[in-house]
Every structure is written in C-alpha cells, then in structure tokens.
Short mmCIF file of C-alpha atoms and ligand atoms in Angstrom, two decimals:
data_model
loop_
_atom_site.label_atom_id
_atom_site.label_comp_id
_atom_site.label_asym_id
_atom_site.label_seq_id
_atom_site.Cartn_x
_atom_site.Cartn_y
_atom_site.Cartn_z
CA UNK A 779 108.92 -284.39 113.85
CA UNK A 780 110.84 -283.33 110.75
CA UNK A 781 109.29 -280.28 108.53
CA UNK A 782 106.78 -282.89 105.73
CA UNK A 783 105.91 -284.56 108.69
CA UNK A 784 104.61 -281.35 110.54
CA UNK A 785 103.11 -280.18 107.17
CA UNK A 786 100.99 -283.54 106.68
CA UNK A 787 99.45 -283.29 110.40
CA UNK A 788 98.62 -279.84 109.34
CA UNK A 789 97.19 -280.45 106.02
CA UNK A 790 95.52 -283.56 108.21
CA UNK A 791 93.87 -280.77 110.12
CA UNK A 792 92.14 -279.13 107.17
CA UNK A 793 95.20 -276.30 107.68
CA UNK A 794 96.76 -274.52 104.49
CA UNK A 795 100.45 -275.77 103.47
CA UNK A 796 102.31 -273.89 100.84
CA UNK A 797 105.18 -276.36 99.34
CA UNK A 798 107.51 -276.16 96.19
CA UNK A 799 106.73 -277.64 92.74
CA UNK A 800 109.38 -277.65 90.02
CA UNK A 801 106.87 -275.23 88.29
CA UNK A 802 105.92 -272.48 90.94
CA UNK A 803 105.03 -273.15 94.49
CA UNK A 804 101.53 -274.48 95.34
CA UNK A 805 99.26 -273.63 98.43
CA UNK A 806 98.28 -276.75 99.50
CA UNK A 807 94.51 -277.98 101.25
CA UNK A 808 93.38 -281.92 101.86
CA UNK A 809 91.55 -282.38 98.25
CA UNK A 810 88.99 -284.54 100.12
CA UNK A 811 87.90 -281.76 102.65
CA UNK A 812 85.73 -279.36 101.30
CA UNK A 813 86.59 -276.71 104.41
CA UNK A 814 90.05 -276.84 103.87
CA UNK A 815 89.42 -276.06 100.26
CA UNK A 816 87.22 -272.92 101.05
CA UNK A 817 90.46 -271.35 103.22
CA UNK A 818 92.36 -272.07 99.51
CA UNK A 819 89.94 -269.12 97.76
CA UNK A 820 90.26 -267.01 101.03
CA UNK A 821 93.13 -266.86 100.92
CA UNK A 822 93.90 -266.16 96.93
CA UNK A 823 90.59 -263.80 96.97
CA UNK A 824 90.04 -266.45 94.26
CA UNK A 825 86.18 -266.77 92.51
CA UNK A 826 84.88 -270.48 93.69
CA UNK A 827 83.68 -271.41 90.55
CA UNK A 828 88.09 -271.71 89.70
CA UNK A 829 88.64 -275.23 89.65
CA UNK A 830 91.95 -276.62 91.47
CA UNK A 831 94.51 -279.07 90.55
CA UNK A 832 94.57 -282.16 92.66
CA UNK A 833 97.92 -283.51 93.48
CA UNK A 834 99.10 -286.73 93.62
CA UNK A 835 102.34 -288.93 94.60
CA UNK A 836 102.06 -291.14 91.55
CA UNK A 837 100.14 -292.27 88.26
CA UNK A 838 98.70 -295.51 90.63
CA UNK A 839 96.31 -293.01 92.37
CA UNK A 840 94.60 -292.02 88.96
CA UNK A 841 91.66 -293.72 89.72
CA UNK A 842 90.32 -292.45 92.91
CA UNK A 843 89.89 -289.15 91.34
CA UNK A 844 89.19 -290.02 87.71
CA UNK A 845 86.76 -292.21 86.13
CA UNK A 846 86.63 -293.08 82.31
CA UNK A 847 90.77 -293.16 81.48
CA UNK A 848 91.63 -292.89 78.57
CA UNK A 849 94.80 -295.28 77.36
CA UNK A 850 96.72 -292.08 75.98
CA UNK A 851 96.03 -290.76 79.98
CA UNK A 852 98.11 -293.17 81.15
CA UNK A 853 100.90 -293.27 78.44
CA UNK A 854 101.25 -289.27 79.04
CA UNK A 855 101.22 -289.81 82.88
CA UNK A 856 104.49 -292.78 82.61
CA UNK A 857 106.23 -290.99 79.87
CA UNK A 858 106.05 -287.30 81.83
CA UNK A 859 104.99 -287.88 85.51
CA UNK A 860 106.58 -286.65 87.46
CA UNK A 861 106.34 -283.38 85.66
CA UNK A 862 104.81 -280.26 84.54
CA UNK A 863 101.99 -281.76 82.89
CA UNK A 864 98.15 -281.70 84.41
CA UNK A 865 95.76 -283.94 82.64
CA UNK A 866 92.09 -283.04 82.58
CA UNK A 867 89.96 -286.20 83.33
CA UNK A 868 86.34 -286.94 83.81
CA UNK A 869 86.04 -287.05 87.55
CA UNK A 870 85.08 -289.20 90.07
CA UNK A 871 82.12 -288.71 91.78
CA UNK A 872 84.23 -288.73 95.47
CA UNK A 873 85.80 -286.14 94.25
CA UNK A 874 84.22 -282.75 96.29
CA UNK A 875 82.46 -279.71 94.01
CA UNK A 876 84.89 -277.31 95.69
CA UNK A 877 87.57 -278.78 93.79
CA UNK A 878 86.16 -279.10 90.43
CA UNK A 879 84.56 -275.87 90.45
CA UNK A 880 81.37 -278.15 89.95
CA UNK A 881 82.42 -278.86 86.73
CA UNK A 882 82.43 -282.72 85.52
CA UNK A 883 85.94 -282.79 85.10
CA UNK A 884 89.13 -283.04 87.23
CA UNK A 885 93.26 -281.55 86.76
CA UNK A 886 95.31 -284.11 88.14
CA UNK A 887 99.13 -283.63 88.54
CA UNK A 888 102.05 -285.65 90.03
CA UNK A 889 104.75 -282.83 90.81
CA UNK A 890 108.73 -283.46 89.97
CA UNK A 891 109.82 -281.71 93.58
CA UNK A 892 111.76 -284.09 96.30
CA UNK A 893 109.63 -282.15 99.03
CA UNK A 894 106.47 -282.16 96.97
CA UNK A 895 107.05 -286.00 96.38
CA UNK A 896 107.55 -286.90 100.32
CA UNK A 897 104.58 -284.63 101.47
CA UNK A 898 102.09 -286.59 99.11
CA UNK A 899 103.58 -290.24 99.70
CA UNK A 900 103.13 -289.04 103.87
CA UNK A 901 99.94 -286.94 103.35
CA UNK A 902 98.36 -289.43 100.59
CA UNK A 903 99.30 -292.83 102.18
CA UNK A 904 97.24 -295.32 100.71
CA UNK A 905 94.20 -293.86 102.00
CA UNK A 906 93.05 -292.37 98.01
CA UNK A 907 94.40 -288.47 99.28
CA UNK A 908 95.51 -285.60 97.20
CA UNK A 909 96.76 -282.48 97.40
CA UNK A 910 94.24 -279.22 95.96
CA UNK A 911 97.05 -276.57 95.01
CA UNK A 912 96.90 -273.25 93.12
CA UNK A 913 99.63 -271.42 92.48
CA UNK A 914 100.48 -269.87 96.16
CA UNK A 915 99.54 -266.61 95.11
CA UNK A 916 97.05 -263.92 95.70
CA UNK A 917 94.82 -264.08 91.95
CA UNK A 918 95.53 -262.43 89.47
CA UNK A 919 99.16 -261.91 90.00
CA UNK A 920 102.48 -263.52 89.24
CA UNK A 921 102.63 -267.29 90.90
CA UNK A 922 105.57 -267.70 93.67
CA UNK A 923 108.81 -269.68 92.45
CA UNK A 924 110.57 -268.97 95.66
CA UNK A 925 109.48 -269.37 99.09
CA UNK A 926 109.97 -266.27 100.03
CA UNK A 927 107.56 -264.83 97.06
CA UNK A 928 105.17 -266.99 98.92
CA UNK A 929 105.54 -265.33 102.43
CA UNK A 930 105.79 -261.75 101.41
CA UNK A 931 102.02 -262.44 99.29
CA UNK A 932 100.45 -264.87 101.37
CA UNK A 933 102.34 -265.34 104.81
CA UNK A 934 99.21 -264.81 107.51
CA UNK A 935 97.14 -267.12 105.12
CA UNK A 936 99.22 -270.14 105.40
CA UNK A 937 100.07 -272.49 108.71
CA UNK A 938 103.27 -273.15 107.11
CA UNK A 939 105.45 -272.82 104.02
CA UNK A 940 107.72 -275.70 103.18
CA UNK A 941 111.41 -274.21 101.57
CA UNK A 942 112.23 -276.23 98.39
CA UNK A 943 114.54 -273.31 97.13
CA UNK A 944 113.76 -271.80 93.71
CA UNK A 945 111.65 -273.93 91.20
CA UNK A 946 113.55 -275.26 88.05
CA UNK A 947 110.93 -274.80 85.66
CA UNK A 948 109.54 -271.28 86.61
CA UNK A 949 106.14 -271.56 85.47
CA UNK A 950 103.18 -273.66 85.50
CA UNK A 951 102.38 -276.81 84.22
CA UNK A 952 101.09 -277.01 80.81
CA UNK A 953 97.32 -278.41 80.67
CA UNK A 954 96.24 -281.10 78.61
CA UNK A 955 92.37 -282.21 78.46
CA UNK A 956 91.66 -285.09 77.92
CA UNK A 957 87.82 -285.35 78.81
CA UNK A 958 86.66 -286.18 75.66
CA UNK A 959 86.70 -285.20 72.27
CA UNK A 960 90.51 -284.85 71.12
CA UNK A 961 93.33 -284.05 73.27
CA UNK A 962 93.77 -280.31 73.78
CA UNK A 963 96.36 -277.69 75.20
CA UNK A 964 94.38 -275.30 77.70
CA UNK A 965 97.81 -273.48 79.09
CA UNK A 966 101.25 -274.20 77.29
CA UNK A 967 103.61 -274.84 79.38
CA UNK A 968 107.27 -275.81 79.41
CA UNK A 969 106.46 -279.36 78.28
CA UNK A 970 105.35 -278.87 75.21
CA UNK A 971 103.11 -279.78 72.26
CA UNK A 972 105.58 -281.49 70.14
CA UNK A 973 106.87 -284.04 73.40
CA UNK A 974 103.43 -284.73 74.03
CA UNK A 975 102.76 -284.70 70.36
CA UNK A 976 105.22 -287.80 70.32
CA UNK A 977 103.39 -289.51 72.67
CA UNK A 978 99.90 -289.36 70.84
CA UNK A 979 101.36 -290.04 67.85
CA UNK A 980 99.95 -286.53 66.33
CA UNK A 981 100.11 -282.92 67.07
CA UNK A 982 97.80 -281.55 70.03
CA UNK A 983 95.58 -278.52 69.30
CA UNK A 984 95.17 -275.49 71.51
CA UNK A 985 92.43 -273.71 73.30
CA UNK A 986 89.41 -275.10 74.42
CA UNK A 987 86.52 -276.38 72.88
CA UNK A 988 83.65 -275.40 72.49
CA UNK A 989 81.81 -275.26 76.01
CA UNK A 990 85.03 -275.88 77.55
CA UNK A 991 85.65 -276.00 80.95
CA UNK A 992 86.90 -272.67 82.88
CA UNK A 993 90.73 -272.11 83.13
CA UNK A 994 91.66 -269.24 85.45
CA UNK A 995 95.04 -268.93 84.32
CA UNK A 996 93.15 -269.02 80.48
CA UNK A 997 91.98 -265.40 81.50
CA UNK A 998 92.98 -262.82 79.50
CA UNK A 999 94.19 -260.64 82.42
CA UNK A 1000 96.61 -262.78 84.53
CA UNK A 1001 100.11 -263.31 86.29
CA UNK A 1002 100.27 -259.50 86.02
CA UNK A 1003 102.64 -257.46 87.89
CA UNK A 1004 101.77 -254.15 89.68
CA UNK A 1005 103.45 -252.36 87.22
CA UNK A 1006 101.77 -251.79 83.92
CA UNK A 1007 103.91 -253.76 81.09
CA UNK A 1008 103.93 -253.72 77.54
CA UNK A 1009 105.26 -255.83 75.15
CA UNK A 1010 107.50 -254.33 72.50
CA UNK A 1011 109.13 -255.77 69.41
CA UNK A 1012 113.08 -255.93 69.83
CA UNK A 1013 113.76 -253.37 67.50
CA UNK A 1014 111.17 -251.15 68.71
CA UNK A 1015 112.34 -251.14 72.36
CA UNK A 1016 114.46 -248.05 71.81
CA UNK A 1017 111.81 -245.66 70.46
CA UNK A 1018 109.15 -246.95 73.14
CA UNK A 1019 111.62 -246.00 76.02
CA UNK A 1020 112.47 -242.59 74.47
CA UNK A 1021 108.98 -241.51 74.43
CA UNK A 1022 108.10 -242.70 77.85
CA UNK A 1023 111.05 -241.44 79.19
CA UNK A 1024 110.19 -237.58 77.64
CA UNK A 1025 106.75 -237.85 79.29
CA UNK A 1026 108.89 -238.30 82.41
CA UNK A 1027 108.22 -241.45 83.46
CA UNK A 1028 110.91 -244.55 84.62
CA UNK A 1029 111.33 -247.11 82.87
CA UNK A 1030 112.63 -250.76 83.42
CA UNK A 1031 113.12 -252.78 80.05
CA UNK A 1032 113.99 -256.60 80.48
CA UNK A 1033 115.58 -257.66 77.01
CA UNK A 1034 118.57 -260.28 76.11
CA UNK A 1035 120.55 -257.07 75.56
CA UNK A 1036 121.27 -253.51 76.15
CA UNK A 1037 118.53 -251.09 74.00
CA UNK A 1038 121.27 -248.44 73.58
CA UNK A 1039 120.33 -245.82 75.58
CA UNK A 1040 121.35 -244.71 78.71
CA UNK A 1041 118.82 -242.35 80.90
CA UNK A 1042 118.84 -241.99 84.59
CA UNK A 1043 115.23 -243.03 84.72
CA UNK A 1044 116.10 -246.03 83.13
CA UNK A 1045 117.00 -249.38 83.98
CA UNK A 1046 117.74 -252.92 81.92
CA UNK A 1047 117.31 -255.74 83.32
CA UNK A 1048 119.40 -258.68 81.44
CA UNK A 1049 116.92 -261.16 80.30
CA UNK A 1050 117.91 -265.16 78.92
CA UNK A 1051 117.95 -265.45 75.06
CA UNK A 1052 117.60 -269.34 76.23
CA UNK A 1053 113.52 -269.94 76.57
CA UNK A 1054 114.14 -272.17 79.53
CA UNK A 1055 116.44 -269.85 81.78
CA UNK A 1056 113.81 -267.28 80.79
CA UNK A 1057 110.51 -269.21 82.05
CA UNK A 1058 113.28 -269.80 85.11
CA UNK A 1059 113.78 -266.50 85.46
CA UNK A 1060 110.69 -264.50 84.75
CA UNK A 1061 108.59 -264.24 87.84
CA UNK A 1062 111.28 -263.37 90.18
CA UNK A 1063 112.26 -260.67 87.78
CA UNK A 1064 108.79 -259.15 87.48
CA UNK A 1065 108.79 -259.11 91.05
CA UNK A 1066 112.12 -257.21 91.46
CA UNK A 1067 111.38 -255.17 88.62
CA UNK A 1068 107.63 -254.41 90.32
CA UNK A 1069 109.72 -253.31 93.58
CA UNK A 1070 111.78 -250.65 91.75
CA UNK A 1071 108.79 -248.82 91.72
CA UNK A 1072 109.19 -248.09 87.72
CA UNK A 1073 106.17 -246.47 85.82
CA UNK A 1074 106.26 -248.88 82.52
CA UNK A 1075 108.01 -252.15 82.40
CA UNK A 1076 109.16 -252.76 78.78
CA UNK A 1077 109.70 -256.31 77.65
CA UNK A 1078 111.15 -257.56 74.45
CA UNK A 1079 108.86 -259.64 72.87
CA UNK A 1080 110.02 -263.13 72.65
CA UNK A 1081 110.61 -264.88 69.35
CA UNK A 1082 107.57 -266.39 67.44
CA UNK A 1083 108.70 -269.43 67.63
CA UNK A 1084 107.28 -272.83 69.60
CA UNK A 1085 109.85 -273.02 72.26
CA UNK A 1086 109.04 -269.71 73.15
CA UNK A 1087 104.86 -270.36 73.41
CA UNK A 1088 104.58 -270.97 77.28
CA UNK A 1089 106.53 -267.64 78.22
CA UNK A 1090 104.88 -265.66 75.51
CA UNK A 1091 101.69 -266.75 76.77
CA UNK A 1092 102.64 -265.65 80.34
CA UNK A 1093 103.87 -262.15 78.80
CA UNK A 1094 100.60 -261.67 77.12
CA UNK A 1095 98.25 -262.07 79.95
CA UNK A 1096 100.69 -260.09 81.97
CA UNK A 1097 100.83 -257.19 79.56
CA UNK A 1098 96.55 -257.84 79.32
CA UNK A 1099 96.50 -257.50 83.21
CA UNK A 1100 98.10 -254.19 84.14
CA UNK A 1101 96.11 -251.86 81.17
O1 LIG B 725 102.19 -275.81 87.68
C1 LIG B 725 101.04 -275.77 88.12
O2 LIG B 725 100.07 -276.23 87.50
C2 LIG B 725 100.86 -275.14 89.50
C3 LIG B 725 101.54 -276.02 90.55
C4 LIG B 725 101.28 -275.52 91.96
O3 LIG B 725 101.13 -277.35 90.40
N1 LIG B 725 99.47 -274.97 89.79
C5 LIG B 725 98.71 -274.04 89.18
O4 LIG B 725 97.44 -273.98 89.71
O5 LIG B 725 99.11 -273.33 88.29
P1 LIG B 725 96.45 -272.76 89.39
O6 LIG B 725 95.22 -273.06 90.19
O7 LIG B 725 97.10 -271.47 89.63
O8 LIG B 725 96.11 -273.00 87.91
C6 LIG B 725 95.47 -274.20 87.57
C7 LIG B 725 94.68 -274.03 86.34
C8 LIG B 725 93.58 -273.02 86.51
O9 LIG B 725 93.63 -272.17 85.41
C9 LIG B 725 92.33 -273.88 86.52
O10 LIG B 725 91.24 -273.20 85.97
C10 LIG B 725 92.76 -275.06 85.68
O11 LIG B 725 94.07 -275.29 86.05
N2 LIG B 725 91.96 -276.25 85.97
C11 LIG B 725 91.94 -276.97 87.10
N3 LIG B 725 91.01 -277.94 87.02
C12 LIG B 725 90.47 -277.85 85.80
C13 LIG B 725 89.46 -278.56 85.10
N4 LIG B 725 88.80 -279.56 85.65
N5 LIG B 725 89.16 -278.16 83.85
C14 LIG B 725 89.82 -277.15 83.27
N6 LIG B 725 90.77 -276.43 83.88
C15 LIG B 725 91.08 -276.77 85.11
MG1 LIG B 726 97.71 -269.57 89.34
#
C-alpha cells in the first residue's frame, strides 16, 4: 500500500492524518465523523466552539456540504480552486456540529498540494467525504509549513504525517464569507482582495459583520511564537535593540537588512523584501529564531502597503500573542 493509500484507511478509521497544503500543513479527521473530529481539538488543546475547514478534492463536491450557493461561490471556486482561498457557505444540514462549531455556516477549501489532491480524490471517492483540517498545530501558535514542524508539535497526536516538503505559500488561506450579506475578508491571505476583487467585479471589505461568525485565527492573540516579539518601524530597529540589549537581554531582529550594530547578544536574521518569499519564509524562521532561546524577537515592520496585508496580519497577532 503506498503512503495516501495508508493515510485514507486511517482517516477511514476515524484516525488523525497530518498532510501538506500549499499554505501550511493541515491535521486531517473524516469531516463526516464527529469522533474523529473530537481527537482534532485534543489534540490542538483547541476550544470546540472553533469551527474547522472542510476539505475537498474539487468545486463538484460543493454541494454536499453547502446549501444556498451563491453564483459568485462558484466563479471564485473555478477561477482560484485549487488554492488558498476558503469560502464561507451556508451549510448543509449533513454536515456534523463538531465541524461548524454549531454555527450555520461552513469553510470549504480545495487545497493546491499533489499529496493533498490524491488523499481527497482516495479518501473522498464519490461517497460526498471531506477532509476537517486546522492548521497541524498546537493553538495558539505558529501553523507547521514543514513536516517536521508538524512532528516536533504534534507527533504522539497524529497516526501519521504525510511529507509534502515545505509549503509554497507559507501561510493560510485567506477567508472569504460568503453567507449572506456582501462578500467579506475574515483572514487575508496570500490571495488577495484585489484578485478576488476582479472576480466580483468590486472590491471586497474586511472583517466581519456584525454577529459574525467566530474565526480562531481572527483572535487577537495568535500564531505567536514562544518568544515575546515586537514589531518595530525600520528605522527604529536600531534604538529598540540598543536599549534591550543594555538591560541585558538577547536579541534576534529579522529585517531585509543589517540594523548596524553588532553586539554579541545579538543576532539578524535576513528577512525577504519580496512579500511572497516572506509569507514563505516566516514560520520556519519564527521557529528557528524561538529555538535560539533569544529574550525579544525584533521584527521590521512590513510596508503599509496591500501586498504586504496577509503577513502583517500574521505579525500583528504574533506580536499580540507573546505580551
Ligand atoms: O490555509 C488554511 O486555511 C489551513 C490549511 C490547513 O487549509 N487551515 C487553517 O485552518 O488555517 P485553521 O483551523 O487553523 O483556521 C481556519 C479558520 C479558523 O480561524 C476558523 O475559525 C475559520 O477558519 N472558520 C472555519 N469555519 C468557519 C466558519 N463557518 N465561519 C467562520 N470562520 C470559519
Ligand atoms: Mg490555525
């Protein structure tokens, strides 16, 4: 039996997968099988009221998890899928409370990943399946875009972990909602509002509504590393490590270039000026930067600018999350 194989029997058996996404890697659970679902929040020490994104191997599956589809739905889902994109739909009513976080909507997602792709098409079939996946981490901290980031956080939780190598995107998907009222961002992601803007013919808004449905990854403390972090304005980086550095502390700064000091309690670590090869790049850099055992991570705040709003996002929550 080759490795998808192994992982649908698994998954089959209400067992937890982890597998890679182009966006960070997911921990996996059979969507229709409420049990298998309640080992996802064990595992993450996640609250059950989180709702999960279901999965799928294509667009055609849309309607055994979503009732009410809107047209723009399924323009979004053939211009992006398969992508970083998660629509929020009205749900179906097959679709279990443990997924939706009782809520009466759904996140659907089809994944661009060669293994992610195979696993649903074998774990899916045509039997109406889908994949529940959070990020494959432990909440709270920074999602897994290798899979070895997945078995140093979560490696006794999971009956297997498949190896995609590193994801290309870096981090998650960017969620749309499209439950009613007018289309709106919940999470930026690397697809962003002005592609989907051309789709809809007008510029998305962000946030959620009012009484909007819970987004996890919305909270303001989130994909934090261990080490406290703080945001600094480029030309401010200088002054912030000089005055941590004569309290005595070690510092990592991760900036596009050299801050023009040199200290032996402190470290740079090159960051992209390029906001792709940055979102690529950041979580495996918080995590080595986490395991250098620093006292304040530094990072040069990103440019206000729109390609930037999906990692700036990230770095916010992050610098929320370790006050
Ligand atoms: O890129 C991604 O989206 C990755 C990969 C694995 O696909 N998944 C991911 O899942 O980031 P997770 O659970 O870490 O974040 C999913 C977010 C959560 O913030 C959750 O609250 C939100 O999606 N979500 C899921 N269903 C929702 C719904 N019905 N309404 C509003 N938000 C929802
Ligand atoms: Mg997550």
């Amino acid at each position: 039996m080759n490795d998808v194989s192994r992982a649908a029997a698994l998954l089959r058996a209400g067992e937890l997968v982890a597998f890679p996404t182009e966006t960070v890697y997911g921990l996996g659970a059979d969507a229709r099988n409420p049990l298998a679902i309640a080992k996802i929040f064990a595992a993450k020490g996640r609250p059950a009221d989180h709702p999960l994104i279901v999965h799928l191997p294509d667009a055609s599956h849309l309607e055994r998890w979503a009732i009410d589809i809107p047209e723009v739905a399924r323009k979004l889902a053939a211009a992006f899928w398969p992508g970083p994109l998660t629509l929020i739909l009205k749900r179906h009513p097959s679709v279990p409370d443990a997924v939706t976080g009782g809520q009466d909507t759904v996140g659907l997602r089809v994944p661009n990943h060669p293994l992610a792709l195979q696993l649903l098409r074998e774990f899916c079939g045509a039997n109406g399946g889908g994949l529940a996946a959070p990020s494959a981490n432990r909440f709270g901290h920074v999602s897994p875009t290798t899979a070895e980031h997945v078995r140093e956080e979560l490696d006794d939780a999971v009956a297997m972990i498949l190896d995609g190598g590193p994801c290309a995107v870096g981090i998650e998907s960017t969620i749309l909602d499209l439950s009613g009222g007018e289309p709106r961002i919940l999470r930026p992601g690397m697809l962003d509002a002005t592609a989907i803007g051309a789709i809809l013919g007008y510029l998305p808004e962000f946030g959620g509504a009012q009484n909007a449905p819970r987004v996890s990854g919305s909270l303001e403390a989130h994909y934090a590393p261990r080490t406290p972090l703080r945001l600094v304005a480029v030309a401010e980086l200088a002054e912030a490590a000089s005055q941590a550095l004569g309290a005595g502390r070690r510092v990592a700064v991760l900036a596009a270039h050299p801050i023009g000091l040199s200290h032996e309690n402190l470290a740079w670590c090159p960051a992209s000026a390029d906001p792709a090869q940055f979102a690529h790049d950041l979580y495996a850099q918080l995590r080595e930067l986490d395991a250098m055992g620093c006292d304040l991570l530094l990072v040069a705040a990103p440019p206000a600018d729109e390609a930037w709003r999906a990692v700036t996002d990230r770095l916010r929550r992050a610098a929320a999350g370790s006050k």
